[in-house]
Short mmCIF file of C-alpha atoms and ligand atoms in Angstrom, two decimals:
data_model
loop_
_atom_site.label_atom_id
_atom_site.label_comp_id
_atom_site.label_asym_id
_atom_site.label_seq_id
_atom_site.Cartn_x
_atom_site.Cartn_y
_atom_site.Cartn_z
CA MET V 165 -10.00 -61.19 50.78
CA ARG V 166 -9.08 -62.19 54.26
CA THR V 167 -10.14 -59.44 57.01
CA LEU V 168 -6.91 -57.56 58.10
CA ILE V 169 -7.35 -56.25 61.35
CA LEU V 170 -4.83 -53.73 63.40
CA ILE V 171 -4.41 -53.64 66.75
CA GLY V 172 -1.86 -51.33 68.89
CA PHE V 173 -1.17 -48.44 71.28
CA MET V 174 -3.53 -45.14 71.44
CA GLY V 175 -1.56 -43.16 68.67
CA ALA V 176 -0.08 -46.04 66.83
CA GLY V 177 -1.86 -45.07 63.80
CA LYS V 178 -4.35 -47.89 63.57
CA THR V 179 -7.03 -45.81 62.06
CA THR V 180 -5.22 -43.88 59.68
CA VAL V 181 -3.38 -47.00 58.32
CA GLY V 182 -6.63 -49.11 58.13
CA ARG V 183 -8.26 -46.07 56.12
CA ALA V 184 -5.42 -46.28 53.52
CA LEU V 185 -5.61 -49.91 53.23
CA ALA V 186 -9.43 -49.84 52.65
CA GLY V 187 -9.10 -46.97 50.27
CA GLN V 188 -6.18 -48.84 48.42
CA SER V 189 -8.47 -51.92 48.13
CA GLY V 190 -11.87 -50.31 47.44
CA THR V 191 -13.20 -51.33 50.78
CA SER V 192 -14.27 -49.21 53.56
CA LEU V 193 -12.63 -49.12 57.12
CA THR V 194 -14.71 -50.57 60.06
CA ASP V 195 -13.52 -48.73 63.34
CA THR V 196 -14.33 -50.30 66.65
CA ASP V 197 -14.36 -47.38 68.58
CA GLN V 198 -16.83 -45.90 66.14
CA LEU V 199 -19.37 -48.83 66.11
CA ILE V 200 -19.04 -48.56 70.00
CA GLU V 201 -20.04 -45.16 70.13
CA GLU V 202 -22.97 -45.63 67.42
CA MET V 203 -24.30 -48.43 69.55
CA ALA V 204 -24.18 -46.59 72.71
CA GLY V 205 -25.30 -43.49 71.57
CA MET V 206 -22.08 -41.58 73.26
CA SER V 207 -18.69 -40.87 73.28
CA ILE V 208 -16.08 -42.88 74.71
CA VAL V 209 -15.20 -40.41 77.02
CA ASN V 210 -18.65 -40.50 78.33
CA ILE V 211 -18.74 -44.24 78.12
CA PHE V 212 -15.59 -44.14 80.26
CA ALA V 213 -17.20 -41.84 82.56
CA GLU V 214 -20.86 -43.09 83.29
CA LYS V 215 -20.53 -46.60 82.69
CA GLY V 216 -16.76 -47.42 83.49
CA GLU V 217 -14.02 -49.30 81.84
CA ALA V 218 -15.05 -52.83 82.47
CA GLU V 219 -18.49 -51.99 80.42
CA PHE V 220 -16.71 -50.52 77.90
CA ARG V 221 -14.59 -53.70 77.45
CA ARG V 222 -17.71 -55.84 77.53
CA ILE V 223 -19.34 -53.81 74.36
CA GLU V 224 -15.53 -54.43 72.54
CA THR V 225 -16.40 -58.09 72.77
CA ALA V 226 -19.64 -57.79 71.61
CA VAL V 227 -18.63 -55.73 68.84
CA LEU V 228 -15.95 -58.43 67.85
CA GLU V 229 -18.72 -61.06 67.99
CA GLN V 230 -21.09 -59.10 65.82
CA LEU V 231 -18.21 -58.48 63.24
CA ILE V 232 -17.69 -62.20 62.87
CA ALA V 233 -20.98 -63.10 62.57
CA ALA V 234 -21.85 -60.47 59.82
CA ASP V 235 -18.33 -61.57 57.93
CA HIS V 236 -18.04 -58.85 55.81
CA ALA V 237 -15.44 -56.72 57.39
CA ALA V 238 -12.21 -55.98 54.97
CA VAL V 239 -10.13 -53.75 57.38
CA VAL V 240 -10.59 -53.18 60.85
CA SER V 241 -9.02 -51.03 63.40
CA THR V 242 -9.67 -51.46 66.86
CA GLY V 243 -9.79 -49.62 70.45
CA GLY V 244 -5.92 -50.12 71.86
CA GLY V 245 -7.15 -51.89 74.82
CA LEU V 246 -9.43 -54.48 72.89
CA PRO V 247 -7.07 -57.07 72.94
CA LEU V 248 -6.39 -57.02 76.85
CA ARG V 249 -9.28 -59.50 77.18
CA GLU V 250 -8.17 -63.40 76.50
CA GLU V 251 -11.41 -63.80 75.12
CA ASN V 252 -10.92 -60.89 72.56
CA ARG V 253 -7.59 -62.12 71.61
CA ARG V 254 -9.27 -65.69 70.35
CA LEU V 255 -11.74 -63.60 68.45
CA LEU V 256 -9.52 -61.43 67.06
CA LYS V 257 -7.76 -64.66 65.55
CA LYS V 258 -11.10 -66.03 64.25
CA LEU V 259 -11.75 -62.64 62.80
CA GLY V 260 -9.15 -62.55 60.35
CA THR V 261 -5.41 -61.70 60.13
CA VAL V 262 -4.19 -59.74 63.09
CA VAL V 263 -1.76 -56.72 62.64
CA TYR V 264 0.77 -54.80 65.54
CA LEU V 265 1.48 -51.48 64.75
CA GLU V 266 3.92 -51.25 67.33
CA VAL V 267 5.61 -47.77 68.31
CA GLU V 268 7.75 -46.35 71.22
CA PRO V 269 6.07 -44.16 73.94
CA GLU V 270 7.82 -41.02 72.34
CA THR V 271 6.27 -41.65 68.99
CA VAL V 272 2.78 -41.66 71.09
CA LEU V 273 3.24 -38.87 73.30
CA LYS V 274 4.12 -36.88 70.33
CA ARG V 275 1.26 -37.81 68.51
CA LEU V 276 -1.27 -37.45 71.39
CA GLU V 277 -0.04 -34.38 72.74
CA GLY V 278 -3.13 -32.35 73.96
CA ASP V 279 -5.41 -35.05 73.14
CA THR V 280 -8.83 -34.88 75.39
CA THR V 281 -10.44 -37.97 74.04
CA ARG V 282 -8.33 -41.03 75.63
CA PRO V 283 -9.80 -41.08 78.94
CA LEU V 284 -6.54 -43.45 80.08
CA LEU V 285 -4.34 -40.74 79.16
CA GLN V 286 -5.73 -37.82 80.98
CA GLY V 287 -4.52 -36.02 83.96
CA SER V 288 -0.84 -35.56 84.85
CA ASN V 289 2.07 -37.76 84.35
CA VAL V 290 1.19 -38.92 80.88
CA LYS V 291 4.77 -40.08 79.98
CA GLU V 292 4.52 -42.45 82.85
CA LYS V 293 1.20 -43.77 82.07
CA VAL V 294 2.03 -44.52 78.55
CA GLU V 295 5.56 -45.98 79.39
CA HIS V 296 3.82 -48.14 81.93
CA LEU V 297 0.71 -49.58 79.83
CA LEU V 298 3.26 -50.05 76.99
CA LEU V 299 5.05 -52.37 78.94
CA GLU V 300 2.31 -53.92 80.76
CA ARG V 301 0.60 -54.35 77.00
CA GLY V 302 3.37 -55.04 74.67
CA PRO V 303 3.55 -58.97 75.28
CA ILE V 304 -0.23 -59.08 74.90
CA TYR V 305 0.03 -56.92 71.62
CA ARG V 306 2.74 -59.38 70.41
CA SER V 307 0.82 -62.52 71.75
CA ALA V 308 -2.36 -61.58 69.84
CA ALA V 309 -0.77 -60.57 66.49
CA ASP V 310 0.15 -62.78 63.49
CA ILE V 311 2.29 -59.90 61.99
CA THR V 312 4.08 -57.11 63.98
CA VAL V 313 5.06 -53.95 61.95
CA LYS V 314 7.38 -51.69 63.93
CA ALA V 315 5.73 -48.24 62.96
CA ASP V 316 8.12 -45.32 64.39
CA GLY V 317 9.20 -42.90 61.53
CA LEU V 318 7.30 -45.01 59.06
CA ARG V 319 5.10 -43.18 56.40
CA VAL V 320 1.72 -44.72 55.75
CA GLU V 321 2.74 -45.70 52.17
CA ASP V 322 5.99 -47.44 54.24
CA ILE V 323 3.84 -49.25 56.43
CA ILE V 324 1.65 -50.48 54.08
CA LYS V 325 4.30 -51.61 51.78
CA GLU V 326 6.03 -53.61 54.79
CA LEU V 327 2.65 -55.33 55.63
CA GLU V 328 2.48 -56.61 51.90
CA GLU V 329 5.93 -57.75 51.94
CA ARG V 330 5.13 -59.62 54.88
CA MET V 331 1.99 -60.88 53.83
CA GLY V 332 3.61 -62.46 50.60
CA GLY V 333 3.07 -59.72 48.30
CA SER V 334 -0.67 -59.38 48.84
CA LEU V 335 -3.21 -57.82 50.93
C1 LIG O 819 -8.26 -47.41 74.70
C2 LIG O 819 -7.65 -46.86 73.31
C3 LIG O 819 -8.95 -46.09 72.54
C4 LIG O 819 -10.33 -46.23 73.26
C5 LIG O 819 -10.14 -46.27 74.71
C6 LIG O 819 -9.34 -46.89 75.38
C7 LIG O 819 -7.23 -48.21 75.22
O1 LIG O 819 -8.62 -46.22 71.40
O2 LIG O 819 -10.67 -47.68 72.62
O3 LIG O 819 -10.30 -44.94 74.76
O4 LIG O 819 -7.30 -48.87 76.34
O5 LIG O 819 -6.03 -48.27 74.82
P1 LIG O 819 -7.44 -45.90 70.08
O6 LIG O 819 -6.57 -46.89 70.44
O7 LIG O 819 -8.12 -45.76 68.69
O8 LIG O 819 -6.72 -44.38 70.77
#
């Protein structure tokens, strides 16, 4: 089975869908944020606070390189900003089939209300932050993806069904 990678904005459901996909195929989910926290020995909030976003982005690239070298990941869920680096978009394509879970700002805001774990969405004007980042990132996600699934209002099983259809019946 070719590695399936989920990309998309914070709150798009990458980890939830990834976990379900992995469960369905009897494999396990590889989550880049989780790998980074394990590697760094600290939470993402602390990495951003103590080392900065640029360093976090560099670790994301290192994680992708490791996954390609290890060559055994079945389903990978990624941090929402991972495709921002051009280098990472190239590495994603090398790693496997890239699926973009596209969502509207309203979905993100509903799902992440009160969240304290996303450094980029803290403080005031969260709505404006989400809208701005989504506008900026939309074209990047689309250019990184082999398949785009509009996920607003869809249940996890609907997303998986659509993905199966789009991939010609098999995952
Ligand atoms: C980020 C998304 C987060 C995490 C970090 C930065 C982003 O992952 O990697 O807070 O830049 O969009 P999720 O998409 O899993 O929330």
